[in-house]
XYZ file of C-alpha atoms in Angstrom:
681
model
C 13.281 25.440 20.969
C 10.849 23.371 18.995
C 7.820 21.474 20.359
C 9.598 18.292 19.211
C 12.536 19.000 21.521
C 10.161 20.215 24.407
C 8.412 16.899 24.319
C 11.634 15.007 25.046
C 11.272 12.764 22.004
C 14.463 12.260 19.877
C 14.417 13.894 16.463
C 15.200 10.584 14.693
C 11.971 8.965 15.963
C 10.347 9.201 12.584
C 13.453 7.500 10.993
C 13.295 4.661 13.508
C 9.519 4.244 12.756
C 10.128 4.243 8.971
C 12.952 1.727 9.253
C 10.667 -0.506 11.313
C 7.863 -0.262 8.785
C 10.314 -1.180 6.065
C 11.279 -4.344 7.845
C 7.650 -5.076 8.523
C 6.725 -4.715 4.844
C 9.558 -7.237 3.912
C 7.916 -9.703 6.348
C 4.436 -9.063 5.023
C 5.364 -9.909 1.438
C 8.073 -12.534 1.543
C 6.996 -13.920 -1.805
C 5.404 -12.126 -4.787
C 1.644 -11.964 -5.119
C -0.196 -10.927 -8.238
C -2.654 -8.026 -8.144
C -1.038 -6.164 -5.244
C -0.139 -2.547 -5.887
C 2.918 -2.577 -3.629
C 3.597 1.281 -3.989
C 0.119 2.055 -2.640
C 0.576 -0.466 0.184
C 3.975 1.097 1.130
C 2.635 4.616 0.934
C -0.381 3.797 3.194
C 1.673 1.980 5.770
C 4.270 4.820 5.845
C 1.532 7.355 6.485
C 0.346 5.268 9.486
C 3.694 4.476 10.892
C 5.351 7.873 10.678
C 2.562 9.340 12.856
C 2.855 7.071 15.994
C -0.577 6.225 17.558
C -1.324 7.525 21.143
C -2.079 4.378 23.147
C -4.422 6.471 25.480
C -6.550 7.932 22.688
C -6.270 5.639 19.639
C -9.511 3.795 18.781
C -9.599 -0.039 18.459
C -9.881 0.327 14.609
C -6.749 2.573 14.510
C -4.690 0.076 16.652
C -6.023 -2.715 14.527
C -4.833 -0.977 11.348
C -1.201 -1.558 12.439
C -1.732 -5.296 11.890
C 0.489 -5.992 14.868
C -2.103 -6.873 17.596
C -4.464 -9.948 17.829
C -8.083 -9.641 18.936
C -7.170 -10.951 22.278
C -4.421 -8.220 22.746
C -6.864 -5.501 21.523
C -9.436 -6.568 24.003
C -6.917 -6.742 26.777
C -5.659 -3.248 26.069
C -9.238 -1.751 25.981
C -9.977 -3.617 29.344
C -6.805 -2.237 30.919
C -7.578 1.299 29.898
C -11.114 1.075 31.206
C -9.973 -0.419 34.534
C -6.789 1.630 35.229
C -7.106 4.786 33.044
C -4.366 6.187 30.847
C -0.955 4.496 30.505
C 1.886 6.381 32.077
C 4.501 5.008 29.678
C 4.861 2.765 26.633
C 6.572 0.247 28.720
C 3.457 -0.335 30.782
C 2.365 -2.572 28.053
C 4.357 -5.282 29.901
C 1.718 -5.089 32.536
C -1.158 -5.874 30.321
C -2.306 -9.442 29.968
C -1.460 -11.213 26.683
C 1.227 -8.646 25.687
C 4.512 -10.671 25.226
C 7.851 -9.042 24.652
C 8.195 -9.849 20.945
C 4.931 -8.144 20.293
C 5.815 -5.101 22.444
C 9.184 -4.674 20.672
C 7.550 -4.718 17.223
C 4.880 -2.273 18.401
C 7.236 0.272 20.098
C 8.243 2.283 16.964
C 4.621 2.841 16.011
C 2.988 3.968 19.219
C 3.532 6.677 21.886
C 1.954 7.806 25.139
C 0.945 11.362 25.111
C -2.241 13.625 25.492
C -4.118 13.146 28.785
C -1.873 11.570 31.475
C -3.089 10.842 34.983
C 0.454 12.007 36.149
C 1.520 14.770 33.875
C -1.764 16.329 32.866
C -2.692 17.559 29.494
C 0.557 18.057 27.459
C 0.661 18.962 23.743
C 1.709 16.255 21.416
C 4.853 17.012 19.420
C 4.726 18.581 15.889
C 6.386 17.247 12.802
C 7.531 20.080 10.452
C 9.916 19.079 7.544
C 10.821 19.678 3.896
C 12.195 17.024 1.713
C 13.769 17.372 -1.716
C 14.808 14.258 -3.797
C 16.661 14.009 -7.112
C 16.741 10.799 -9.192
C 18.616 10.008 -12.335
C 19.155 6.927 -14.476
C 22.759 7.040 -15.511
C 22.453 5.238 -18.910
C 20.621 6.702 -21.850
C 17.189 5.185 -22.624
C 15.795 5.171 -26.125
C 13.139 7.700 -25.293
C 15.768 10.327 -24.479
C 17.943 9.614 -27.554
C 18.109 11.957 -30.546
C 15.362 11.270 -33.000
C 16.156 10.815 -36.676
C 13.528 10.783 -39.402
C 12.492 7.281 -40.614
C 11.853 6.162 -44.206
C 8.477 7.958 -44.217
C 10.188 11.252 -43.192
C 8.470 11.331 -39.708
C 10.247 11.594 -36.427
C 9.851 8.679 -34.082
C 8.261 9.084 -30.678
C 10.490 10.484 -27.979
C 9.984 11.657 -24.436
C 9.356 15.468 -24.322
C 11.162 16.074 -21.046
C 14.573 15.350 -19.614
C 15.561 12.182 -17.782
C 15.631 13.660 -14.306
C 13.086 12.945 -11.657
C 12.343 15.486 -8.955
C 10.272 15.223 -5.828
C 9.583 17.688 -2.970
C 7.291 17.346 0.040
C 6.475 19.799 2.840
C 4.413 18.809 5.928
C 3.604 20.424 9.178
C 1.390 18.401 11.443
C 0.468 17.487 15.035
C -1.165 14.126 15.537
C -5.020 14.359 16.200
C -4.812 18.134 15.863
C -3.773 19.396 12.439
C -1.862 18.715 9.231
C -0.849 20.831 6.229
C 1.097 19.409 3.360
C 2.191 19.849 -0.298
C 3.786 17.190 -2.535
C 5.272 17.863 -5.964
C 6.774 15.396 -8.493
C 8.224 15.322 -11.988
C 8.834 11.922 -13.481
C 11.584 11.189 -16.078
C 10.454 12.250 -19.489
C 7.904 14.830 -18.139
C 8.176 18.519 -18.791
C 7.908 21.409 -16.355
C 6.019 24.477 -17.181
C 3.534 27.115 -15.903
C 0.255 26.864 -17.836
C -2.729 27.449 -15.560
C -5.097 27.216 -18.497
C -3.832 23.671 -19.184
C -3.802 22.819 -15.426
C 0.092 22.696 -15.424
C 1.639 24.395 -12.264
C 5.361 23.794 -12.645
C 5.719 20.095 -11.560
C 3.535 17.619 -13.448
C 1.994 16.312 -10.255
C 0.839 18.681 -7.454
C -0.983 17.352 -4.301
C -1.953 19.364 -1.273
C -4.118 19.170 1.842
C -5.093 21.046 4.996
C -6.633 19.222 7.977
C -7.916 20.113 11.312
C -9.109 17.540 13.935
C -11.004 17.466 17.250
C -12.330 21.015 17.288
C -15.429 20.792 19.449
C -17.921 18.434 17.725
C -15.933 18.722 14.488
C -13.867 15.556 14.515
C -12.145 15.949 11.197
C -12.115 18.437 8.380
C -9.946 18.076 5.250
C -9.584 20.436 2.375
C -7.540 19.216 -0.615
C -6.505 15.625 -1.394
C -7.668 12.783 0.761
C -8.702 9.179 0.954
C -11.551 7.486 2.946
C -11.520 4.163 4.563
C -15.028 2.984 5.640
C -16.377 -0.485 6.478
C -15.012 -3.427 4.571
C -14.260 -1.236 1.516
C -17.151 -1.897 -0.762
C -17.911 1.742 -1.218
C -14.960 3.742 -0.061
C -11.471 2.191 0.676
C -8.099 3.786 0.757
C -4.630 2.251 0.509
C -4.739 1.620 4.335
C -5.672 -1.979 3.823
C -3.900 -5.235 2.829
C -5.214 -8.386 1.394
C -3.701 -11.810 1.355
C -0.125 -11.687 2.917
C 2.182 -13.535 5.345
C 0.174 -11.844 8.124
C -2.500 -14.445 7.546
C -5.136 -13.220 10.174
C -5.226 -9.548 11.104
C -4.880 -8.114 7.538
C -8.159 -9.550 6.184
C -10.421 -7.125 8.064
C -10.679 -3.500 6.976
C -10.808 -0.933 9.849
C -13.052 2.131 9.618
C -10.588 5.050 9.791
C -12.604 7.762 8.024
C -10.916 10.374 5.930
C -7.116 10.979 5.953
C -4.811 13.301 4.027
C -3.414 11.911 0.832
C 0.396 12.403 0.428
C 1.301 9.507 -1.834
C 2.996 9.867 -5.198
C 0.536 7.384 -6.784
C -1.390 9.739 -9.098
C -4.756 8.128 -8.881
C -7.309 6.671 -6.335
C -7.718 9.761 -4.186
C -10.345 12.436 -3.882
C -9.670 16.182 -4.337
C -12.225 18.451 -2.384
C -13.648 18.676 1.013
C -14.509 16.165 3.720
C -15.984 16.936 7.134
C -16.917 14.616 10.086
C -19.246 15.981 12.736
C -20.288 14.368 16.020
C -24.064 14.586 16.141
C -23.909 12.674 19.388
C -21.097 11.047 21.315
C -22.000 7.787 19.612
C -23.142 9.086 16.290
C -20.752 10.634 13.525
C -21.791 12.094 10.195
C -19.224 12.435 7.412
C -19.979 14.474 4.254
C -17.644 14.659 1.271
C -17.542 16.402 -2.057
C -14.799 16.160 -4.699
C -13.832 16.980 -8.336
C -11.015 15.245 -10.052
C -9.547 15.364 -13.470
C -8.807 11.762 -14.472
C -6.455 10.610 -17.218
C -8.520 8.859 -19.892
C -8.423 7.608 -23.487
C -11.192 9.497 -25.399
C -12.620 9.033 -28.895
C -15.288 10.489 -31.073
C -18.592 8.632 -30.725
C -21.995 8.985 -32.351
C -23.166 11.416 -29.689
C -19.863 13.237 -29.012
C -16.640 12.597 -27.223
C -16.575 9.195 -25.316
C -14.169 7.955 -22.670
C -13.047 4.402 -23.279
C -10.607 3.704 -20.472
C -8.930 5.315 -17.510
C -5.179 5.648 -17.393
C -3.582 5.089 -13.870
C 0.252 5.264 -14.605
C 0.380 9.052 -13.793
C 2.981 9.407 -16.544
C 2.801 12.288 -19.129
C 5.930 11.974 -21.196
C 4.878 11.672 -24.778
C 2.309 13.658 -26.642
C -0.164 10.712 -26.599
C 0.107 10.526 -22.747
C -0.418 14.236 -22.517
C -3.505 14.136 -24.772
C -5.032 11.760 -22.145
C -4.157 13.924 -19.191
C -7.134 15.227 -17.382
C -9.431 14.089 -20.155
C -12.302 13.058 -17.879
C -13.923 15.199 -15.162
C -15.243 13.215 -12.190
C -17.480 14.615 -9.527
C -18.206 12.720 -6.232
C -20.771 13.601 -3.540
C -20.926 11.145 -0.626
C -22.040 10.718 3.066
C -21.368 8.251 5.920
C -23.332 7.868 9.013
C -21.644 5.878 11.780
C -23.060 4.692 15.130
C -20.913 3.147 17.889
C -22.043 2.004 21.253
C -19.994 1.269 24.357
C -20.373 -2.553 23.877
C -18.199 -2.549 20.886
C -20.905 -2.723 18.330
C -20.980 -0.404 15.329
C -23.126 0.043 12.249
C -22.704 2.524 9.324
C -24.506 3.632 6.163
C -22.476 4.872 3.195
C -23.669 6.585 -0.029
C -21.426 7.668 -2.820
C -22.752 9.257 -6.157
C -20.165 9.712 -9.100
C -20.756 11.787 -12.155
C -18.514 11.934 -15.314
C -18.716 14.855 -17.775
C -18.201 12.377 -20.697
C -20.010 9.212 -21.580
C -17.946 6.246 -20.391
C -17.917 3.199 -22.719
C -15.331 0.371 -22.674
C -14.224 -1.202 -25.870
C -16.579 -3.742 -27.404
C -14.904 -6.908 -26.151
C -16.537 -10.017 -24.516
C -14.911 -9.436 -21.105
C -16.142 -5.864 -21.069
C -19.797 -6.833 -21.461
C -20.739 -6.078 -17.774
C -18.378 -3.176 -17.268
C -19.747 0.226 -16.241
C -21.343 2.227 -19.103
C -22.765 5.789 -18.797
C -22.182 9.020 -16.888
C -23.618 8.392 -13.466
C -23.117 5.715 -10.784
C -24.647 5.458 -7.335
C -23.292 3.100 -4.668
C -25.070 2.427 -1.369
C -23.563 0.262 1.402
C -24.408 -0.849 4.990
C -21.554 -2.163 7.188
C -21.487 -3.413 10.804
C -19.149 -4.943 13.264
C -19.556 -6.669 16.657
C -16.901 -7.579 19.255
C -17.779 -10.328 21.755
C -14.979 -11.301 24.008
C -12.083 -12.288 21.587
C -14.350 -12.516 18.656
C -14.551 -9.718 16.052
C -17.437 -10.172 13.628
C -17.788 -7.816 10.585
C -19.536 -7.463 7.374
C -20.713 -5.095 4.644
C -23.320 -5.220 1.846
C -23.564 -2.819 -1.020
C -25.440 -2.211 -4.219
C -24.525 -0.173 -7.273
C -26.930 1.517 -9.762
C -26.205 3.596 -12.796
C -27.620 5.204 -15.871
C -27.477 1.983 -17.868
C -28.882 -1.482 -17.670
C -25.627 -3.365 -16.995
C -25.375 -1.715 -13.567
C -27.340 -2.820 -10.422
C -25.039 -5.495 -8.973
C -24.528 -6.453 -5.367
C -21.355 -6.791 -3.245
C -21.080 -8.650 0.033
C -18.373 -9.344 2.552
C -18.734 -11.170 5.913
C -16.085 -12.558 8.210
C -14.755 -13.150 11.687
C -11.493 -12.797 13.516
C -10.802 -14.675 16.728
C -8.235 -15.468 19.229
C -9.525 -18.896 20.130
C -6.776 -19.469 22.638
C -3.707 -17.487 23.718
C -1.802 -19.406 20.966
C -4.252 -19.863 18.174
C -5.773 -17.066 16.009
C -8.307 -17.660 13.235
C -9.734 -15.652 10.316
C -12.587 -16.515 8.061
C -13.853 -14.197 5.214
C -16.520 -14.901 2.637
C -17.150 -12.471 -0.313
C -19.388 -12.242 -3.354
C -19.235 -9.442 -5.952
C -21.584 -9.492 -8.932
C -20.069 -9.043 -12.344
C -22.111 -5.796 -12.754
C -21.190 -4.396 -9.266
C -19.505 -1.129 -10.002
C -17.765 0.806 -7.156
C -14.899 3.100 -8.254
C -13.313 3.609 -4.880
C -13.790 0.168 -3.446
C -10.922 -2.013 -2.271
C -12.623 -4.885 -0.412
C -10.945 -8.306 0.251
C -10.463 -10.036 -3.101
C -8.272 -12.156 -5.202
C -8.518 -9.926 -8.230
C -7.325 -6.269 -8.441
C -11.060 -5.114 -8.562
C -14.068 -5.657 -6.395
C -16.203 -7.162 -9.167
C -17.058 -10.620 -10.817
C -15.752 -12.748 -7.907
C -16.914 -15.057 -5.178
C -14.646 -16.693 -2.586
C -13.917 -18.121 0.864
C -10.679 -17.458 2.860
C -9.518 -19.129 5.994
C -6.283 -18.113 7.781
C -4.679 -19.225 11.042
C -1.676 -18.392 13.207
C -0.479 -20.785 15.903
C 2.192 -19.935 18.452
C 3.825 -23.122 19.514
C 5.824 -21.170 22.108
C 6.777 -17.462 22.132
C 9.847 -17.990 19.849
C 8.165 -20.219 17.170
C 5.024 -19.678 15.219
C 3.261 -21.384 12.344
C 0.727 -19.660 10.079
C -1.050 -20.177 6.807
C -4.108 -19.578 4.756
C -6.293 -21.288 2.110
C -8.385 -19.256 -0.317
C -10.892 -20.514 -2.911
C -12.193 -18.141 -5.530
C -14.330 -18.198 -8.648
C -14.883 -15.564 -11.405
C -18.370 -16.067 -12.877
C -17.582 -14.015 -16.097
C -14.706 -13.567 -18.452
C -11.569 -11.504 -17.500
C -8.764 -9.942 -19.336
C -6.646 -12.744 -20.764
C -9.226 -15.293 -19.436
C -11.836 -16.011 -22.046
C -14.290 -18.070 -20.075
C -15.603 -18.172 -16.443
C -12.783 -19.516 -14.257
C -11.878 -20.572 -10.725
C -8.863 -21.351 -8.684
C -7.307 -21.539 -5.217
C -4.066 -20.671 -3.378
C -2.483 -21.472 -0.033
C 0.427 -20.222 1.962
C 2.462 -21.816 4.807
C 4.945 -20.056 6.996
C 7.149 -20.927 9.956
C 8.925 -18.216 11.968
C 11.567 -18.812 14.615
C 13.264 -16.209 16.762
C 15.663 -17.788 19.156
C 16.705 -14.330 20.547
C 16.370 -10.674 19.873
C 19.313 -10.661 17.397
C 18.255 -13.614 15.307
C 15.261 -14.633 13.305
C 14.612 -17.296 10.660
C 11.513 -17.855 8.532
C 10.445 -20.133 5.698
C 7.432 -19.456 3.355
C 5.774 -21.639 0.702
C 3.110 -20.180 -1.508
C 1.207 -22.021 -4.378
C -1.480 -20.552 -6.529
C -3.693 -22.257 -9.103
C -5.603 -20.204 -11.630
C -6.906 -20.447 -15.261
C -5.572 -18.208 -18.048
C -5.461 -18.048 -21.804
C -2.598 -20.161 -23.097
C 0.382 -17.939 -23.911
C 0.998 -17.650 -27.746
C -2.271 -19.442 -28.573
C -4.356 -17.990 -31.356
C -7.421 -20.083 -30.302
C -7.471 -18.374 -26.858
C -7.436 -21.723 -25.188
C -8.016 -21.362 -21.336
C -5.824 -23.725 -19.281
C -4.699 -24.193 -15.733
C -1.653 -22.450 -14.413
C 0.355 -23.067 -11.187
C 2.737 -20.610 -9.551
C 4.945 -21.810 -6.771
C 7.125 -19.654 -4.506
C 9.608 -20.639 -1.768
C 11.455 -18.176 0.444
C 14.095 -18.890 3.082
C 15.224 -16.009 5.149
C 17.714 -15.391 8.064
C 18.364 -12.294 10.026
C 21.091 -11.944 12.560
C 23.167 -9.282 14.447
C 26.740 -10.520 14.848
C 27.954 -7.170 16.210
C 26.336 -4.128 17.880
C 25.095 -1.920 15.098
C 25.551 -4.515 12.330
C 22.607 -6.487 11.054
C 22.734 -9.006 8.216
C 19.853 -10.648 6.205
C 20.503 -13.608 3.897
C 17.682 -14.753 1.626
C 17.160 -17.489 -0.900
C 13.895 -17.612 -2.914
C 12.766 -19.852 -5.761
C 9.730 -19.614 -7.978
C 8.207 -21.406 -11.004
C 5.302 -20.694 -13.211
C 3.592 -23.456 -15.360
C 0.946 -23.630 -17.995
C -0.862 -27.076 -17.914
C 0.864 -29.434 -20.188
C 3.913 -27.365 -20.705
C 7.441 -27.232 -19.178
C 7.699 -24.853 -16.145
C 9.529 -21.595 -16.120
C 11.898 -21.494 -13.184
C 13.723 -18.696 -11.407
C 15.659 -18.017 -8.187
C 17.375 -15.176 -6.406
C 20.197 -15.319 -3.762
C 20.353 -12.105 -1.703
C 22.711 -10.814 0.975
C 21.918 -7.539 2.844
C 23.898 -5.697 5.433
C 23.105 -2.625 7.496
C 25.550 -0.731 9.761
C 24.220 1.856 12.192
C 26.618 4.201 13.861
C 25.070 7.147 15.654
C 24.443 9.657 12.915
C 25.473 7.367 10.108
C 23.562 4.411 8.606
C 24.856 2.357 5.640
C 22.893 -0.352 3.860
C 24.135 -2.589 0.985
C 22.964 -5.566 -1.061
C 24.540 -8.061 -3.332
C 22.112 -10.376 -5.278
C 22.456 -12.987 -7.902
C 19.385 -14.059 -9.890
C 18.440 -16.320 -12.731
C 15.073 -16.867 -14.418
C 13.968 -18.688 -17.492
C 11.754 -15.660 -18.576
C 9.535 -12.938 -17.173
C 6.933 -15.509 -15.865
C 9.461 -16.779 -13.155
C 10.457 -13.181 -12.087
C 11.481 -12.853 -8.499
C 10.248 -9.830 -6.518
C 12.579 -8.671 -3.783
C 12.054 -5.770 -1.457
C 14.846 -3.217 -1.279
C 15.652 -0.477 1.215
C 15.464 2.945 -0.130
C 15.565 6.621 0.897
C 12.912 7.911 3.310
C 9.445 7.803 1.745
C 10.680 6.032 -1.343
C 9.853 2.421 -2.281
C 11.643 -0.207 -4.183
C 10.255 -3.663 -4.900
C 11.763 -4.619 -8.332
C 11.278 -7.803 -10.299
C 14.526 -9.616 -10.935
C 14.432 -11.589 -14.206
C 16.822 -12.884 -16.897
C 20.297 -13.636 -15.474
C 22.623 -11.326 -13.610
C 23.616 -9.374 -10.533
C 21.895 -6.636 -8.590
C 23.529 -4.446 -5.919
C 22.916 -1.113 -4.195
C 24.466 1.112 -1.607
C 22.307 3.353 0.707
C 23.899 5.907 2.987
C 21.974 8.052 5.463
C 23.821 10.762 7.521
C 22.173 13.051 10.034
C 24.350 16.241 9.828
C 22.360 17.827 12.700
C 19.078 17.582 14.509
C 17.629 19.580 11.552
C 19.403 18.283 8.455
C 19.577 14.685 7.135
C 20.866 13.395 3.770
C 20.506 10.155 1.805
C 22.444 8.860 -1.181
C 21.429 5.658 -3.014
C 23.200 4.064 -5.829
C 21.957 0.875 -7.506
C 22.876 -1.220 -10.437
C 21.685 -4.320 -12.366
C 24.112 -6.184 -14.670
C 22.652 -8.815 -16.980
C 24.852 -11.634 -18.186
C 22.530 -13.092 -20.795
C 21.222 -9.965 -22.540
C 22.705 -7.150 -24.544
C 20.092 -4.647 -23.640
C 17.841 -3.708 -20.758
C 14.136 -2.791 -21.039
C 12.064 -2.440 -24.118
C 10.477 0.157 -26.291
C 11.223 3.786 -25.255
C 12.743 2.498 -21.984
C 15.300 0.386 -23.778
C 18.983 0.742 -22.822
C 21.436 -0.366 -25.375
C 23.760 -1.817 -22.776
C 23.541 -4.957 -20.434
C 23.320 -2.754 -17.275
C 21.163 -0.141 -15.613
C 22.297 2.217 -12.896
C 20.203 4.607 -10.787
C 21.251 7.490 -8.433
C 19.065 9.069 -5.762
C 20.072 11.998 -3.579
C 17.624 13.294 -0.865
C 17.792 15.940 1.854
C 15.347 16.692 4.729
C 15.222 19.702 6.804
C 13.277 19.654 10.119
C 12.079 22.974 11.150
C-alpha cells in the first residue's frame, strides 16, 4: 500500500487541484493583456497548486502566493494558529474570523492539514510518485514538413529537420516539505532526436532535472539541477511564481519571498542549472547560496575582437539549421547569495547579490533603442528588500543597483507598495516603481507594464469591494512612462490602463462576471516609413456566465469583444462567442467547446483560455473569421492509470490557408491531437 493510500487522501486529489487552478487562471485573465507570458504563469501556478500547502506549517508568504487570501484573512489565520495551535481539519477554517464560505471553497483544493497535529501526532505527509507521457500531432501538413524541391538558384528551400510529432515525458517523486526528484523531457515538432554528448544532445532536445531535500536539521532547502528563485519584489531574482496586472486587482501585485524551487516547466529559458542551498544560521536568519552554469541560445557573429553574442533566443525551438546553430551558443555563469532576517513581529529584511558572467562579449545591434542595453561580459546586481506587517497592512519594497564592465550599466531599480484590508469589505493595493533605462537584471520580474524590468516608471492603484458576500466590484488604474525608446516606439512614451470588474455568485452553482479593460499606449504607426509615434487604444469587454444545471454537468457561456485603434485611423474590431460544457461522471470527465469568432485582423485578436490535458496549457489567439472546437476526455482506468485524449480544430471561413512561412497549412483548417497517460506508482 502506498503512502498516498495510507494517508487517506483520494488518489485524484491532484486532478481536482489542477482543475481548480485551471478555473482560477480563466478568472485571473478574463481579457488579453500584452506582455504576459501565459505559459510561464500557468506552469508556475500549476507547480504551486499541485502540491497543496499545509495550513499548519505554511508561511505567510507561501499562503499569499496562492493569491486567494486577503491581508485580513492572512492575519486572522496567523492569529488563530498562535492562539489555538494547529488546525485539526481543513474545515476548521470556518471557525476563523474573516473566512467566508466562498473563500474557503476556492481555497480547499490547494491546501491540506498534515504534519504536526495536536490530536494525531506527527504523521508523514503523502508522497506523489508518477510518470506522464504525452504525444501531440498536427494532422495537416505544414510547409516546413513538406518535400523540398530546388529553386531557380538550384538550392533547396529551408525545411524542418525533424518529424512533425511532439513528445513529452515527466517523472516526479516528491513529498511536500521533505524531498523531490524529477526529470522532464520534450521534443518539439520539427526537432530531431539523437544521442551526441559532445554536442550536448541526449535523446530529447530538452532535458530538465532536479533533486531536492528540505528541512534536514538547519538545512532548510538544497536543490541540485534546475531551479528558480523568488526573492523580494523580484528586482534581482524572480521566478514565474508571480503575476502582474490581472483581474485579481489587489493580491497579485506583491511578490512573496519563496526562495528556491525546483523547475519543471517546458519553457526552455529563465531557469538556473546548478546548486542552491539554504541554511538556517539562526531561527530568524537564513543564508541562501547559489551557483549555476547554463548554455543559452544566442545569435553570434564575428566581431573585431572575436565572436560576439548579439541577442538571446527564448523560443526553445531547434528545428532548422539556423536555430540549431544558435543552440547553446552562449555560456552563462551565475554566483549569488541571499541573506534573510525575519522577526516574530512580521518584519523581514533581505540582502541579495547576483553576479553573471558570459563567455562571449554581449553586444546588441547598433539601433537607437538599444543604446542603453547591457554590453560586456560581466554584470553584478545587488538588492535590498524589506517588508513589514502591521495589523491588516502589508508594507513592502526593494531597491537594487546593477553594475557591469561597460559604462552603460549602473542603473537603479526601485519598487515600493502597500496592501491593506481597510475594512472587512474593502481591500486596497498601491505600488510605485522606477527602473532606470540602464538597470540590467537578467533574472528580474518585478511589477511592470513592459515585459522587462528596465526603462519604466509607474504608479498602480487597485481595489476590491465586497458589496455583500455574493457581489464584488474590483478595478485598477495604472499610469506608466518609458523614459527612453523601445522596440517599435521611436521616442520616449507614456500611457495608462484601467480595468473594472463585477462578479456575482447567487449560489454555489452559478456565477456571473463582467470585465472592461482599456489601455492607452504610444507606438510607431503601422506601415509608416517615417516611424511616426502615435497614440493607440485597446479596449476589451468580457461577459461570462457559469452554471450547473445538473449534478456533474457544468456550463460556461462567454461573449468577448475587443478593438485596437491607432490615433486618427479606423478601429480594428473583433469578437468571440464561446460555449463550454464539462461532464464529470466518477472516473470519466468530458469537456467540449464550440466557439465562433470574427476579427478584422490580428490587432483585434481574441485570447480565450482552453482546458487541456494535465500539465498542458492552451491560450490561443482567435483571429480572422471561423469556428474553433475541441473535445477533451479524461478517464481514470484505475487508481494508478489515467488517460487523456484531446482533439481540437480551427476552421477559417475567410482564408484559404492557416499560418505563415514554414508553419503555413495549405487548407482553411488546423487540427491537433493529444494523447496522454499517467501512471501513479
